[in-house]
Short mmCIF file of C-alpha atoms and ligand atoms in Angstrom, two decimals:
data_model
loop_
_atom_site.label_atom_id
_atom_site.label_comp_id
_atom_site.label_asym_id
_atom_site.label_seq_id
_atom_site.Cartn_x
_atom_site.Cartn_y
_atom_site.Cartn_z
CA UNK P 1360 193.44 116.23 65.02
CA UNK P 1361 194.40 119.75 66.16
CA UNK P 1362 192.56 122.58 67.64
CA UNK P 1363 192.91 126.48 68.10
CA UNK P 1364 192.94 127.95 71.44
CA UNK P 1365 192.26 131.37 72.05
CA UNK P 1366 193.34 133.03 74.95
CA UNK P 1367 190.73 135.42 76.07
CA UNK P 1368 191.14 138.90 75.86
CA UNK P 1369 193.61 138.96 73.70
CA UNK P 1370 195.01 138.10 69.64
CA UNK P 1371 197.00 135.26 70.73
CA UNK P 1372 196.10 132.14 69.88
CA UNK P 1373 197.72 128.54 69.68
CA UNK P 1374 197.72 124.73 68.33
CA UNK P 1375 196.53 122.21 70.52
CA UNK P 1376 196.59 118.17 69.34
CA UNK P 1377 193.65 116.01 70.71
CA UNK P 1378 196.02 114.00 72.32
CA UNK P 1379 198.16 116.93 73.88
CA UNK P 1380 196.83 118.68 77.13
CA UNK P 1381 196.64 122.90 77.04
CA UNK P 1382 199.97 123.73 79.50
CA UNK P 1383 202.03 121.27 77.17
CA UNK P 1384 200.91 122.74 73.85
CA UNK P 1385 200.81 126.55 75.04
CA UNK P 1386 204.85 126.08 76.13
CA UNK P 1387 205.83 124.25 72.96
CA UNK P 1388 204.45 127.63 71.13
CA UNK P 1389 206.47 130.04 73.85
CA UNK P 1390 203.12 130.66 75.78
CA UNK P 1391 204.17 130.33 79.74
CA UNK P 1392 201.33 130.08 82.26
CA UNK P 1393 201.37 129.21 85.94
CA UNK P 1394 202.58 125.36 86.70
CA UNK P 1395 204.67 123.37 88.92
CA UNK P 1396 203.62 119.22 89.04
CA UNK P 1397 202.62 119.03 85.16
CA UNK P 1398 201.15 115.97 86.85
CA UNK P 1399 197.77 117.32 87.82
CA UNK P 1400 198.90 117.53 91.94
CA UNK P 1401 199.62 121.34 92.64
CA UNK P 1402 196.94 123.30 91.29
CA UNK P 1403 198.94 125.83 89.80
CA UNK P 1404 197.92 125.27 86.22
CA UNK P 1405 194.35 126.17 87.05
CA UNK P 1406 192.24 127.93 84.64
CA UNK P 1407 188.65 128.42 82.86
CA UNK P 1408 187.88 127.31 79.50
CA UNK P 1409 184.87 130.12 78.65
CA UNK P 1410 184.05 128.01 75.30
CA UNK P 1411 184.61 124.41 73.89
CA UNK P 1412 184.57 121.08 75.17
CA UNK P 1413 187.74 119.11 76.83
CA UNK P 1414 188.28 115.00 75.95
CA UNK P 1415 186.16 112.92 78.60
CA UNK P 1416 188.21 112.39 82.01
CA UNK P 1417 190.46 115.36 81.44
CA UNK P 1418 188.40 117.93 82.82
CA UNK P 1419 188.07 118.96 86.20
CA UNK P 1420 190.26 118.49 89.20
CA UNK P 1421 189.58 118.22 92.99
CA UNK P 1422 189.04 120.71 95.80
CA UNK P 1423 192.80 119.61 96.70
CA UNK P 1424 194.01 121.45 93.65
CA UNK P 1425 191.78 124.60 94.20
CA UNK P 1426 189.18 123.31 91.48
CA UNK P 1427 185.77 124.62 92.64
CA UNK P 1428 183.80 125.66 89.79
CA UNK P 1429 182.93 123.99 86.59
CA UNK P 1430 184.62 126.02 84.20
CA UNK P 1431 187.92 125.43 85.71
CA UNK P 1432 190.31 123.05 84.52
CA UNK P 1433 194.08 121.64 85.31
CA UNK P 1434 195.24 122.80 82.17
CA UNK P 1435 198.42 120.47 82.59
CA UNK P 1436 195.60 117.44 82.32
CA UNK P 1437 193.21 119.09 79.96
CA UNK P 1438 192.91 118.15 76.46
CA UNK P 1439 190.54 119.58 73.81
CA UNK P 1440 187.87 118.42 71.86
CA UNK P 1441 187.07 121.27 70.02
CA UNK P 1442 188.10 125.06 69.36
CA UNK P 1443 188.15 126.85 72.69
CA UNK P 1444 188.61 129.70 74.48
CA UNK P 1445 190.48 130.02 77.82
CA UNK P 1446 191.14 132.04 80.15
CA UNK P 1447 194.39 130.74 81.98
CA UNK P 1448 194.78 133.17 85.52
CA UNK P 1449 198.28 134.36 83.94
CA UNK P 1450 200.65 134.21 80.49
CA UNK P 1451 203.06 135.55 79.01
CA UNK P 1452 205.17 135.17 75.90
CA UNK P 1453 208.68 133.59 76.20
CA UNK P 1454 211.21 132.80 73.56
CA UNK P 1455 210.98 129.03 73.10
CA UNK P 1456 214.84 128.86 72.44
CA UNK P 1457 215.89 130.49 75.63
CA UNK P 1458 215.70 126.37 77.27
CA UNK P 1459 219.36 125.01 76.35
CA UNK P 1460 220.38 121.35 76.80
CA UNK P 1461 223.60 121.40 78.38
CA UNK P 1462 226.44 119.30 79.94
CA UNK P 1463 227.52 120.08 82.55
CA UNK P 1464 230.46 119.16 84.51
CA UNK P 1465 230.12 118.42 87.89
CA UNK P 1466 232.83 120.45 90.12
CA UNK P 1467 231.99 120.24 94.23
CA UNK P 1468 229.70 117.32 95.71
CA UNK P 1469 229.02 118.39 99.30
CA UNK P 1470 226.83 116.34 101.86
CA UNK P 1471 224.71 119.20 103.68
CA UNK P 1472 222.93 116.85 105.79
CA UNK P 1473 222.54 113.23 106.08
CA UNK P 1474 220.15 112.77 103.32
CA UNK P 1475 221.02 116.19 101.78
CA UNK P 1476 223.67 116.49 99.08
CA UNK P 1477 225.07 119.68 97.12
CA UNK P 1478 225.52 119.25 93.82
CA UNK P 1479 227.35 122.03 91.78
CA UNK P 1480 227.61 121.71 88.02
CA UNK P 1481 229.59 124.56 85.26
CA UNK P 1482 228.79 124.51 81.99
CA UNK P 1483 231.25 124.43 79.95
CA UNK P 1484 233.65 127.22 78.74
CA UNK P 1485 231.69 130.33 76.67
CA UNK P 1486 228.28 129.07 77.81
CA UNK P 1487 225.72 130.77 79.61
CA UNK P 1488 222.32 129.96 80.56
CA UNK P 1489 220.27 132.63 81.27
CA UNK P 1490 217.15 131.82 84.16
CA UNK P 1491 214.86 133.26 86.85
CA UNK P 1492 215.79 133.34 90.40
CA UNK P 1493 213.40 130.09 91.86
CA UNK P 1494 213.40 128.35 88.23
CA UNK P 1495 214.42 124.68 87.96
CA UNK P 1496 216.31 122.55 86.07
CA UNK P 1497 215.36 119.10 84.71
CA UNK P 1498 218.09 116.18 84.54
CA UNK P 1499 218.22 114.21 81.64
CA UNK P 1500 219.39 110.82 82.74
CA UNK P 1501 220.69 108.24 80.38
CA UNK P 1502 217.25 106.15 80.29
CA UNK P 1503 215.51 109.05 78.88
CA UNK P 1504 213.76 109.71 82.63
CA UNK P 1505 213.86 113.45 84.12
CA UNK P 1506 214.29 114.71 87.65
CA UNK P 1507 213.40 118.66 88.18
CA UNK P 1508 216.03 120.55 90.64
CA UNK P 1509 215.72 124.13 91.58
CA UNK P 1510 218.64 126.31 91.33
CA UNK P 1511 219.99 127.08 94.48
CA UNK P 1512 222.40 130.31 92.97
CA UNK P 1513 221.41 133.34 91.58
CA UNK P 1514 221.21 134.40 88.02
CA UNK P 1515 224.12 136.47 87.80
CA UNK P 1516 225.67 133.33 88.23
CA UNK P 1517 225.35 132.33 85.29
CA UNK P 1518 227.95 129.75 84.31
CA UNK P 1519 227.56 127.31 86.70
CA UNK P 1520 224.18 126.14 88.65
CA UNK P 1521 223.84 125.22 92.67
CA UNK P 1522 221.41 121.72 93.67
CA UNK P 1523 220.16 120.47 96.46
CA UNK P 1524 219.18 117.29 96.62
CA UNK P 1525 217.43 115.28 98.74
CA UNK P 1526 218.04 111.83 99.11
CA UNK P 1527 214.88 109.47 98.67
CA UNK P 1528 214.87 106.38 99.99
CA UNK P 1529 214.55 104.06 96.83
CA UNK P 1530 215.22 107.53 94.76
CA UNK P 1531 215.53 106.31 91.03
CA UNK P 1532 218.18 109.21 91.18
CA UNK P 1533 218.88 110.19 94.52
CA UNK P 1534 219.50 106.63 96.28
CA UNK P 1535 221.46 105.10 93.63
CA UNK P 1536 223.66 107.51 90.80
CA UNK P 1537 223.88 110.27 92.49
CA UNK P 1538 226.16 107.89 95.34
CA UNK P 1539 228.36 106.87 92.30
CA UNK P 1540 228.84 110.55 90.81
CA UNK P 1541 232.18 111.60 90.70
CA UNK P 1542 233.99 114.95 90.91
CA UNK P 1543 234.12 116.03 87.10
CA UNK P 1544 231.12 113.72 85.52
CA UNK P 1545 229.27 114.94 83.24
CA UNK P 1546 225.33 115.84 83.51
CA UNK P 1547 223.32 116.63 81.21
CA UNK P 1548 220.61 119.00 81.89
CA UNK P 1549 217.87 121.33 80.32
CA UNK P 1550 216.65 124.44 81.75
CA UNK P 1551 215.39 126.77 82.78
CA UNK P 1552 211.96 125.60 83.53
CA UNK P 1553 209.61 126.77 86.08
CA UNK P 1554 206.82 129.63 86.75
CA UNK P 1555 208.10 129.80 90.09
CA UNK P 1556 210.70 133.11 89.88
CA UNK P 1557 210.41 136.61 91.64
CA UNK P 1558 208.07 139.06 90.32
CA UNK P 1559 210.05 142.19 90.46
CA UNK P 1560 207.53 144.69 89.44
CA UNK P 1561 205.99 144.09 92.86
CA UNK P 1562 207.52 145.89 95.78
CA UNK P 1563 205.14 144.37 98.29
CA UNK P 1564 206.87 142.89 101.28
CA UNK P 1565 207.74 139.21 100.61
CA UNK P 1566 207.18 136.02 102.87
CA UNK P 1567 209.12 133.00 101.99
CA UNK P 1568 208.24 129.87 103.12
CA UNK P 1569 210.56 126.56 102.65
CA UNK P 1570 209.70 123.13 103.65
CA UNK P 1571 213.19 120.79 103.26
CA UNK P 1572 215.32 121.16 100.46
CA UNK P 1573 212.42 123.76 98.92
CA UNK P 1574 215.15 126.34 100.86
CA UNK P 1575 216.90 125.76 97.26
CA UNK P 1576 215.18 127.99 95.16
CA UNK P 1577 214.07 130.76 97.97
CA UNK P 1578 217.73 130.67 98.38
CA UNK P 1579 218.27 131.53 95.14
CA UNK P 1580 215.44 134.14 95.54
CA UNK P 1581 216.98 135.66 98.33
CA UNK P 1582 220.85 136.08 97.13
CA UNK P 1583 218.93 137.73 93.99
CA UNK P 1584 217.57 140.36 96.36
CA UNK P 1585 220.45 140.88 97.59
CA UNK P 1586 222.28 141.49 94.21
CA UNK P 1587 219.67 143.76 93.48
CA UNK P 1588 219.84 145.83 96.50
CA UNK P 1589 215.80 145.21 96.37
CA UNK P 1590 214.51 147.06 99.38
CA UNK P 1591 211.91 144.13 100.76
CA UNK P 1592 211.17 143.73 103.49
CA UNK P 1593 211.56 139.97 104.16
CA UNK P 1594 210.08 137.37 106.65
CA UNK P 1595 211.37 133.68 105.81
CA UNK P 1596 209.95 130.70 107.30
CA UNK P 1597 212.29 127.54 107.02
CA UNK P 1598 210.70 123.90 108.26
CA UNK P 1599 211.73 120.85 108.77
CA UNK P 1600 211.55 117.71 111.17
CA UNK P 1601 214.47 117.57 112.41
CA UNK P 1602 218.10 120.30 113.21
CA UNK P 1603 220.08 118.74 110.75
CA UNK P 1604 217.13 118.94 108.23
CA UNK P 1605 218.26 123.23 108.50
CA UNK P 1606 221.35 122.66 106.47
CA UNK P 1607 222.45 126.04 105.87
CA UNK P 1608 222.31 127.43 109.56
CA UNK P 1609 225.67 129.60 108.89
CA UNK P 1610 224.13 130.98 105.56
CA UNK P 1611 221.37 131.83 108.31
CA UNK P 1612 223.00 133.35 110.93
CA UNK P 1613 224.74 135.88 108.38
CA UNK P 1614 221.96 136.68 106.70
CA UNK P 1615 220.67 138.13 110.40
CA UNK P 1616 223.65 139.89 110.82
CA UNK P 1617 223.84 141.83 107.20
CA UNK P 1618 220.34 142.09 107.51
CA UNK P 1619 218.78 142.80 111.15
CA UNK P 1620 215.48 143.61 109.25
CA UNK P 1621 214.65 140.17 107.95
CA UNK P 1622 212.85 138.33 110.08
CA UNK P 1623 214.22 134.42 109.79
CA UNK P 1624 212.11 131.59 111.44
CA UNK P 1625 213.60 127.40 111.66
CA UNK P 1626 210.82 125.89 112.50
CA UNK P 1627 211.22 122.32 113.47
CA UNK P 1628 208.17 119.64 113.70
CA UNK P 1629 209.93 116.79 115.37
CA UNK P 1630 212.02 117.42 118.44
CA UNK P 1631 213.18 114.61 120.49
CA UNK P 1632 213.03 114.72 124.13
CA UNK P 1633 215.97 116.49 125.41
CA UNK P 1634 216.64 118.42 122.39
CA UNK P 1635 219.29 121.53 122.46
CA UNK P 1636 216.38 123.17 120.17
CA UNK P 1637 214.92 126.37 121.27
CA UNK P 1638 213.56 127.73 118.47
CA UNK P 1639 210.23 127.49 116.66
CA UNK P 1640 208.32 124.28 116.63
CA UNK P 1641 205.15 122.86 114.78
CA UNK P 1642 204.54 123.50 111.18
CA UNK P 1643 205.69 126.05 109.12
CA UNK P 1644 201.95 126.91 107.86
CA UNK P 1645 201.04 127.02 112.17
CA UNK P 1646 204.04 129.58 112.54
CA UNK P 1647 202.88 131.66 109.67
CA UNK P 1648 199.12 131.74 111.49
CA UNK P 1649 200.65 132.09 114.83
CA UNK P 1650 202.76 135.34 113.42
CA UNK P 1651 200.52 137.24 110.79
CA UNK P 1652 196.91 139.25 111.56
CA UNK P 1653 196.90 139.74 107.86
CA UNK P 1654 198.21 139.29 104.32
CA UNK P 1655 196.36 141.10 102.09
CA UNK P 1656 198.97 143.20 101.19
CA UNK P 1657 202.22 140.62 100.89
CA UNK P 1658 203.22 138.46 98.52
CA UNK P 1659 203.56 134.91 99.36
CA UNK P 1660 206.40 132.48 97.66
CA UNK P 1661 206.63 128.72 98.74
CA UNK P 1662 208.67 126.03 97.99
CA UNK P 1663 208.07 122.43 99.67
CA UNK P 1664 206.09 118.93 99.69
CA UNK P 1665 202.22 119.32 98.91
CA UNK P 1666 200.93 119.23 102.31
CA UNK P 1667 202.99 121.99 103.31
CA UNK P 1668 202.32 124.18 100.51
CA UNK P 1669 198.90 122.92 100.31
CA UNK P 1670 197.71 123.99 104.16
CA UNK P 1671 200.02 127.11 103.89
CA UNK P 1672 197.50 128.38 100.47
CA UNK P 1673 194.88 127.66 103.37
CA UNK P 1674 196.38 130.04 105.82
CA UNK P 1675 197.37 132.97 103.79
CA UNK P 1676 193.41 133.21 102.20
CA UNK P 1677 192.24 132.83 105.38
CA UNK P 1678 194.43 135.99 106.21
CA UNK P 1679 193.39 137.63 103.43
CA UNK P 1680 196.00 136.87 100.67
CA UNK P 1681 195.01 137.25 97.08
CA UNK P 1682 194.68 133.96 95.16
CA UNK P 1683 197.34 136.15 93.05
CA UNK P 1684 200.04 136.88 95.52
CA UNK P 1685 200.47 132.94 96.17
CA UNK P 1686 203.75 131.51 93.71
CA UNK P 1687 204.15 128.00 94.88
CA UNK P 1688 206.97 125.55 93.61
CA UNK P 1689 205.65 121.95 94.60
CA UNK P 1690 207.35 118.61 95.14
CA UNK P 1691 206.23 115.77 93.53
CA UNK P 1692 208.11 112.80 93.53
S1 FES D 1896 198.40 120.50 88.66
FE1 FES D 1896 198.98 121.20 86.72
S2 FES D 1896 201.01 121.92 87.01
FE2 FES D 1896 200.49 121.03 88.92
#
């Protein structure tokens, strides 16, 4: 059985199956709304439904995920039982055909720390693929299971796409094919995919927060801005545990050269005794509190495990941040 959901406010409207839940069906008909997880983790999917009734046990979500009243859903769990009306807390209309399956050939496999490895992949000859600085990429392995990558480039790059990848222990992907991957496999991958991408009709100052190998697609963010010749200012917060877990400390230390007024923070959260480390340590989210009086006029892009993310979306409100000047990218594994 299939339903029509309205969005509020406006004439557009879409087909929703019983069975299929409101972020899923909205996509398939070139309606994009906030998301990250799709698995009912991040929050970012949040929305009201202002009229109609969801299927029993997909409603809701916890405080975790921002839930708080009862008209608001995770619309990447929430399924319909009737007509409704939403009001998702942003949309916008993309051309379903602008996602390409590709393969792509894999041309430099680079080990950027000890459980981080660069993967670049070109597609081949006369294709493009057009995405959004911070968008990911999904990999289509050969037993029908996906794994979601951020692109680590930027757009104009558009022949060939940059990974990071961190290696899981017991990774379906990470611990065991990507080992065996060879120099001029072939991958095959869909994108681009993601609501995570700069919003460039905003010329508030910007502060980017990574946690890990979430550097990949404020990375890609950053080399954008630079492309651009965007005048941001921009404050970047990098954590990890360990050094080594900063894998692009020469990428760093030239960004702070070209551009003395970005201010760049490693942060580490696990020092050993008798460290070299001098920098920043704690948490990435502490740093941010320990820096900022107020944020009510930034905007606010992270990338990084739910914790992190999680207790950073804690800070920035506290200081003030709109609920709408928070783009978060979240892991999931
Ligand atoms: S909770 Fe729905 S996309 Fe993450």
């Amino acid at each position: 059985m299939s339903f029509k959901i309205q969005i509020q406010g406006s004439d557009e409207a879409f087909d929703c199956a019983s069975a299929e839940n409101l972020l899923d069906a909205a996509m398939r008909q070139g309606i994009e709304m906030p998301y990250s997880c799709r698995k009912g983790v991040c929050g970012n999917c949040k929305g009201r439904v202002v009229h109609g009734d969801l299927v029993l046990g997909t409603q809701g979500g916890s405080h975790e995920t921002g839930i708080n009243q009862p008209d608001e859903h995770l619309f990447c769990r929430a399924q319909p039982a009737s007509d409704l009306s939403i009001a998702p807390t942003s949309w916008h209309r993309v051309d379903p055909k602008a996602r390409k399956i590709v393969l792509a050939k894999v041309f430099k496999k680079i080990q950027l720390a000890s459980d981080v490895t660069q993967l670049q992949l070109r597609f081949p000859a006369g294709v493009r693929v057009k995405f959004k600085a911070g968008q990911y990429l999904q990999l289509l392995l050969p037993d029908g299971q996906r794994r979601s990558y951020s692109m680590a480039n930027a757009p104009h790059e558009s022949d060939s796409v940059q990974l990071h990848i961190r290696n899981l222990p017991q990774g379906y992907f990470s611990d065991t094919m990507l080992k065996n991957i060879q120099i001029g496999d072939l991958l095959k991958v869909e994108l681009p995919h993601g609501d995570f991408w700069l919003r460039e009709d905003s010329e508030r100052p910007l502060l980017m927060v990574a946690g890990g190998t979430g550097f990949a697609p404020i990375k890609s963010i950053l080399d954008h801005i630079i492309r651009q010749k965007l005048q941001r200012k921009v404050h970047l917060y990098w954590g990890a545990r360990e050094l080594e877990g900063i894998y692009a400390n020469d990428l760093l230390a030239r960004w702070m050269q070209q551009f003395p007024a970005w201010v760049i923070h490693p942060v580490l959260s696990n020092v050993a005794d008798g460290s070299i480390w001098t920098g920043r340590l704690g948490f990435v989210h502490e740093a941010v509190q320990a820096d900022f009086e107020n944020l009510n006029d930034w905007d606010v892009y992270a990338c990084g495990g739910m914790p992190m993310v999680t207790a950073l979306r804690d800070v920035c409100k506290r200081l003030g941040l709109p609920d709408s000047n928070f783009y978060s990218d979240v892991f999931v594994n």
